[in-house]
């Protein structure tokens, strides 16, 4: 099932299992424009509480124009969903966490949960691994740190009007 998307498109889902000796990493899509020094993003790791193990930005700032709030037919994080184009991951915490889900009453390890969640929601998934991450963090919101949209500034933030106020303020 790792071949569901184009090569490497879903690799962020498997990094906790592949990079067993890596504690933390930053995954970045190629269409992201950084508006400040990328080194600054590592500071978010120090602000994680005891349950947070990843950080992502909202898919949109405004729910009424967000894709998830208008079209998603699967669970998603918060009111707008999250975009996985910039994902700060504490792999050690991911590997050691039992994740809540709607498949079984007890928690599942990351690698035990991915395929069953995919099987359950595959007919509703549009954005591949990003949709799976939204489903995971819908059931485990305490595990996600939400950072501001300016850390995942994308073309759609300015294509259809100004949709990341924090970027304008910086």
PDB file of C-alpha atoms in Angstrom:
ATOM      1  CA  UNK A   1       0.000   0.000   0.000  1.00  0.00           C
ATOM      2  CA  UNK A   2       3.050   2.239   0.207  1.00  0.00           C
ATOM      3  CA  UNK A   3       2.736   2.627  -3.567  1.00  0.00           C
ATOM      4  CA  UNK A   4      -0.672   4.303  -3.444  1.00  0.00           C
ATOM      5  CA  UNK A   5       0.704   7.737  -4.258  1.00  0.00           C
ATOM      6  CA  UNK A   6       3.553   8.942  -6.443  1.00  0.00           C
ATOM      7  CA  UNK A   7       7.021   7.867  -5.271  1.00  0.00           C
ATOM      8  CA  UNK A   8       7.950   9.598  -2.021  1.00  0.00           C
ATOM      9  CA  UNK A   9       4.632  11.480  -1.807  1.00  0.00           C
ATOM     10  CA  UNK A  10       3.610   9.682   1.381  1.00  0.00           C
ATOM     11  CA  UNK A  11       7.081   9.180   2.802  1.00  0.00           C
ATOM     12  CA  UNK A  12       6.451  11.387   5.831  1.00  0.00           C
ATOM     13  CA  UNK A  13       4.068   8.709   7.132  1.00  0.00           C
ATOM     14  CA  UNK A  14       6.832   6.106   7.215  1.00  0.00           C
ATOM     15  CA  UNK A  15       9.732   8.195   8.531  1.00  0.00           C
ATOM     16  CA  UNK A  16       9.235   7.109  12.174  1.00  0.00           C
ATOM     17  CA  UNK A  17       9.794   3.482  11.116  1.00  0.00           C
ATOM     18  CA  UNK A  18      12.551   4.132   8.574  1.00  0.00           C
ATOM     19  CA  UNK A  19      14.682   6.599  10.555  1.00  0.00           C
ATOM     20  CA  UNK A  20      14.790   4.643  13.813  1.00  0.00           C
ATOM     21  CA  UNK A  21      17.813   6.506  15.186  1.00  0.00           C
ATOM     22  CA  UNK A  22      16.513  10.012  14.419  1.00  0.00           C
ATOM     23  CA  UNK A  23      14.781  11.877  17.245  1.00  0.00           C
ATOM     24  CA  UNK A  24      13.240  14.826  15.371  1.00  0.00           C
ATOM     25  CA  UNK A  25      13.013  16.117  11.837  1.00  0.00           C
ATOM     26  CA  UNK A  26      11.430  18.775   9.671  1.00  0.00           C
ATOM     27  CA  UNK A  27       9.590  17.627   6.543  1.00  0.00           C
ATOM     28  CA  UNK A  28       9.026  20.322   3.902  1.00  0.00           C
ATOM     29  CA  UNK A  29       7.181  20.185   0.561  1.00  0.00           C
ATOM     30  CA  UNK A  30       8.803  21.899  -2.403  1.00  0.00           C
ATOM     31  CA  UNK A  31       6.128  24.595  -2.860  1.00  0.00           C
ATOM     32  CA  UNK A  32       6.682  26.259   0.531  1.00  0.00           C
ATOM     33  CA  UNK A  33       8.068  29.770   0.772  1.00  0.00           C
ATOM     34  CA  UNK A  34       9.789  30.506   4.081  1.00  0.00           C
ATOM     35  CA  UNK A  35       9.226  34.070   5.252  1.00  0.00           C
ATOM     36  CA  UNK A  36      11.822  33.936   8.043  1.00  0.00           C
ATOM     37  CA  UNK A  37      14.922  31.874   8.811  1.00  0.00           C
ATOM     38  CA  UNK A  38      14.080  28.180   8.719  1.00  0.00           C
ATOM     39  CA  UNK A  39      16.245  27.580  11.802  1.00  0.00           C
ATOM     40  CA  UNK A  40      13.611  29.422  13.878  1.00  0.00           C
ATOM     41  CA  UNK A  41      11.057  26.648  13.364  1.00  0.00           C
ATOM     42  CA  UNK A  42      13.063  24.267  15.570  1.00  0.00           C
ATOM     43  CA  UNK A  43      12.120  26.421  18.567  1.00  0.00           C
ATOM     44  CA  UNK A  44       8.604  24.955  18.428  1.00  0.00           C
ATOM     45  CA  UNK A  45       9.992  21.607  19.612  1.00  0.00           C
ATOM     46  CA  UNK A  46      10.945  23.271  22.889  1.00  0.00           C
ATOM     47  CA  UNK A  47       7.394  24.573  23.323  1.00  0.00           C
ATOM     48  CA  UNK A  48       5.713  21.179  22.843  1.00  0.00           C
ATOM     49  CA  UNK A  49       3.839  20.031  25.915  1.00  0.00           C
ATOM     50  CA  UNK A  50       4.165  16.429  27.141  1.00  0.00           C
ATOM     51  CA  UNK A  51       1.624  15.040  24.643  1.00  0.00           C
ATOM     52  CA  UNK A  52       2.537  16.949  21.473  1.00  0.00           C
ATOM     53  CA  UNK A  53       4.604  15.056  18.937  1.00  0.00           C
ATOM     54  CA  UNK A  54       4.140  16.960  15.681  1.00  0.00           C
ATOM     55  CA  UNK A  55       3.508  20.504  14.487  1.00  0.00           C
ATOM     56  CA  UNK A  56       1.668  21.645  11.372  1.00  0.00           C
ATOM     57  CA  UNK A  57      -0.125  24.762  10.171  1.00  0.00           C
ATOM     58  CA  UNK A  58      -3.854  25.070   9.484  1.00  0.00           C
ATOM     59  CA  UNK A  59      -4.968  24.191   5.963  1.00  0.00           C
ATOM     60  CA  UNK A  60      -6.698  27.593   5.875  1.00  0.00           C
ATOM     61  CA  UNK A  61      -7.162  30.485   8.248  1.00  0.00           C
ATOM     62  CA  UNK A  62     -10.764  31.076   7.216  1.00  0.00           C
ATOM     63  CA  UNK A  63     -13.075  28.040   7.613  1.00  0.00           C
ATOM     64  CA  UNK A  64     -15.598  29.182   4.988  1.00  0.00           C
ATOM     65  CA  UNK A  65     -12.966  29.010   2.225  1.00  0.00           C
ATOM     66  CA  UNK A  66     -11.115  25.956   3.540  1.00  0.00           C
ATOM     67  CA  UNK A  67     -11.167  22.722   1.590  1.00  0.00           C
ATOM     68  CA  UNK A  68     -11.763  20.444   4.573  1.00  0.00           C
ATOM     69  CA  UNK A  69     -14.596  22.470   6.068  1.00  0.00           C
ATOM     70  CA  UNK A  70     -16.376  22.563   2.711  1.00  0.00           C
ATOM     71  CA  UNK A  71     -15.655  19.210   1.063  1.00  0.00           C
ATOM     72  CA  UNK A  72     -14.080  16.583   3.339  1.00  0.00           C
ATOM     73  CA  UNK A  73     -16.103  13.436   3.954  1.00  0.00           C
ATOM     74  CA  UNK A  74     -13.755  12.102   6.604  1.00  0.00           C
ATOM     75  CA  UNK A  75     -12.721  13.378  10.054  1.00  0.00           C
ATOM     76  CA  UNK A  76     -10.188  16.210  10.079  1.00  0.00           C
ATOM     77  CA  UNK A  77      -8.337  18.241  12.683  1.00  0.00           C
ATOM     78  CA  UNK A  78     -10.019  21.325  14.177  1.00  0.00           C
ATOM     79  CA  UNK A  79     -12.234  23.604  12.102  1.00  0.00           C
ATOM     80  CA  UNK A  80     -10.078  23.831   8.974  1.00  0.00           C
ATOM     81  CA  UNK A  81      -7.871  20.738   8.941  1.00  0.00           C
ATOM     82  CA  UNK A  82      -4.090  20.923   8.773  1.00  0.00           C
ATOM     83  CA  UNK A  83      -1.679  21.104   5.866  1.00  0.00           C
ATOM     84  CA  UNK A  84       1.236  18.689   5.995  1.00  0.00           C
ATOM     85  CA  UNK A  85       3.522  20.664   3.665  1.00  0.00           C
ATOM     86  CA  UNK A  86       5.650  21.675   6.653  1.00  0.00           C
ATOM     87  CA  UNK A  87       5.636  19.101   9.411  1.00  0.00           C
ATOM     88  CA  UNK A  88       7.880  19.204  12.440  1.00  0.00           C
ATOM     89  CA  UNK A  89       8.011  15.693  13.883  1.00  0.00           C
ATOM     90  CA  UNK A  90       9.318  14.284  17.140  1.00  0.00           C
ATOM     91  CA  UNK A  91       9.856  10.760  15.824  1.00  0.00           C
ATOM     92  CA  UNK A  92      10.737   9.362  19.244  1.00  0.00           C
ATOM     93  CA  UNK A  93       7.358  10.428  20.640  1.00  0.00           C
ATOM     94  CA  UNK A  94       5.548   9.174  17.545  1.00  0.00           C
ATOM     95  CA  UNK A  95       7.174   5.747  17.895  1.00  0.00           C
ATOM     96  CA  UNK A  96       6.299   5.558  21.616  1.00  0.00           C
ATOM     97  CA  UNK A  97       2.676   6.749  21.504  1.00  0.00           C
ATOM     98  CA  UNK A  98      -0.502   4.685  21.498  1.00  0.00           C
ATOM     99  CA  UNK A  99      -2.909   6.580  19.232  1.00  0.00           C
ATOM    100  CA  UNK A 100      -6.645   6.749  19.796  1.00  0.00           C
ATOM    101  CA  UNK A 101      -8.736   5.766  16.799  1.00  0.00           C
ATOM    102  CA  UNK A 102     -12.205   4.592  15.871  1.00  0.00           C
ATOM    103  CA  UNK A 103     -11.061   1.110  14.875  1.00  0.00           C
ATOM    104  CA  UNK A 104     -10.462  -0.550  18.235  1.00  0.00           C
ATOM    105  CA  UNK A 105     -11.104   0.627  21.806  1.00  0.00           C
ATOM    106  CA  UNK A 106      -7.423   0.570  22.760  1.00  0.00           C
ATOM    107  CA  UNK A 107      -4.675   2.651  21.220  1.00  0.00           C
ATOM    108  CA  UNK A 108      -2.533   1.591  18.281  1.00  0.00           C
ATOM    109  CA  UNK A 109       1.090   2.287  17.483  1.00  0.00           C
ATOM    110  CA  UNK A 110       1.691   4.615  14.520  1.00  0.00           C
ATOM    111  CA  UNK A 111       2.694   1.806  12.145  1.00  0.00           C
ATOM    112  CA  UNK A 112      -0.256  -0.384  13.242  1.00  0.00           C
ATOM    113  CA  UNK A 113      -2.768   2.366  12.576  1.00  0.00           C
ATOM    114  CA  UNK A 114      -1.848   3.668   9.105  1.00  0.00           C
ATOM    115  CA  UNK A 115      -3.120   0.856   6.902  1.00  0.00           C
ATOM    116  CA  UNK A 116      -6.381   0.182   8.806  1.00  0.00           C
ATOM    117  CA  UNK A 117      -7.219   3.911   8.742  1.00  0.00           C
ATOM    118  CA  UNK A 118      -6.439   4.028   5.041  1.00  0.00           C
ATOM    119  CA  UNK A 119      -8.662   0.981   4.436  1.00  0.00           C
ATOM    120  CA  UNK A 120     -11.540   2.555   6.345  1.00  0.00           C
ATOM    121  CA  UNK A 121     -11.378   5.971   4.638  1.00  0.00           C
ATOM    122  CA  UNK A 122      -9.783   5.215   1.244  1.00  0.00           C
ATOM    123  CA  UNK A 123     -12.928   6.105  -0.705  1.00  0.00           C
ATOM    124  CA  UNK A 124     -12.988   9.567   0.900  1.00  0.00           C
ATOM    125  CA  UNK A 125      -9.304  10.481   0.751  1.00  0.00           C
ATOM    126  CA  UNK A 126      -8.400  13.197  -1.745  1.00  0.00           C
ATOM    127  CA  UNK A 127      -5.106  14.590  -0.453  1.00  0.00           C
ATOM    128  CA  UNK A 128      -3.330  11.315   0.320  1.00  0.00           C
ATOM    129  CA  UNK A 129      -1.127  11.287   3.385  1.00  0.00           C
ATOM    130  CA  UNK A 130      -2.343  14.740   4.441  1.00  0.00           C
ATOM    131  CA  UNK A 131      -5.858  13.345   4.803  1.00  0.00           C
ATOM    132  CA  UNK A 132      -4.563  10.435   6.888  1.00  0.00           C
ATOM    133  CA  UNK A 133      -2.721  12.882   9.147  1.00  0.00           C
ATOM    134  CA  UNK A 134      -5.913  14.907   9.550  1.00  0.00           C
ATOM    135  CA  UNK A 135      -7.799  11.753  10.526  1.00  0.00           C
ATOM    136  CA  UNK A 136      -5.101  10.754  13.029  1.00  0.00           C
ATOM    137  CA  UNK A 137      -5.038  14.187  14.658  1.00  0.00           C
ATOM    138  CA  UNK A 138      -8.838  14.410  14.683  1.00  0.00           C
ATOM    139  CA  UNK A 139      -8.789  11.470  17.099  1.00  0.00           C
ATOM    140  CA  UNK A 140      -5.620  12.707  18.856  1.00  0.00           C
ATOM    141  CA  UNK A 141      -5.788  16.532  18.927  1.00  0.00           C
ATOM    142  CA  UNK A 142      -3.648  16.657  22.076  1.00  0.00           C
ATOM    143  CA  UNK A 143      -0.737  15.266  20.036  1.00  0.00           C
ATOM    144  CA  UNK A 144      -0.579  18.190  17.601  1.00  0.00           C
ATOM    145  CA  UNK A 145       1.008  21.597  18.027  1.00  0.00           C
ATOM    146  CA  UNK A 146      -0.527  24.086  15.605  1.00  0.00           C
ATOM    147  CA  UNK A 147       1.917  26.660  14.320  1.00  0.00           C
ATOM    148  CA  UNK A 148       0.939  29.824  12.422  1.00  0.00           C
ATOM    149  CA  UNK A 149       0.217  29.783   8.689  1.00  0.00           C
ATOM    150  CA  UNK A 150       3.299  31.845   7.894  1.00  0.00           C
ATOM    151  CA  UNK A 151       5.389  28.724   8.628  1.00  0.00           C
ATOM    152  CA  UNK A 152       3.665  26.956   5.739  1.00  0.00           C
ATOM    153  CA  UNK A 153       3.160  29.836   3.341  1.00  0.00           C
ATOM    154  CA  UNK A 154       1.856  28.425   0.076  1.00  0.00           C
ATOM    155  CA  UNK A 155       0.740  29.860  -3.264  1.00  0.00           C
ATOM    156  CA  UNK A 156      -2.942  29.528  -2.297  1.00  0.00           C
ATOM    157  CA  UNK A 157      -2.386  31.959   0.589  1.00  0.00           C
ATOM    158  CA  UNK A 158      -2.095  34.794  -1.910  1.00  0.00           C
ATOM    159  CA  UNK A 159      -3.689  33.435  -5.088  1.00  0.00           C
ATOM    160  CA  UNK A 160      -7.268  33.956  -3.949  1.00  0.00           C
ATOM    161  CA  UNK A 161      -6.827  37.034  -1.801  1.00  0.00           C
ATOM    162  CA  UNK A 162      -4.850  37.423   1.386  1.00  0.00           C
ATOM    163  CA  UNK A 163      -5.387  34.234   3.362  1.00  0.00           C
ATOM    164  CA  UNK A 164      -2.568  34.295   5.917  1.00  0.00           C
ATOM    165  CA  UNK A 165      -2.803  37.433   8.034  1.00  0.00           C
ATOM    166  CA  UNK A 166       0.246  36.464  10.107  1.00  0.00           C
ATOM    167  CA  UNK A 167       2.415  36.611   6.993  1.00  0.00           C
ATOM    168  CA  UNK A 168       1.323  40.187   6.325  1.00  0.00           C
ATOM    169  CA  UNK A 169       2.155  41.202   9.878  1.00  0.00           C
ATOM    170  CA  UNK A 170       5.709  39.836   9.790  1.00  0.00           C
TER     171      UNK A 170
END
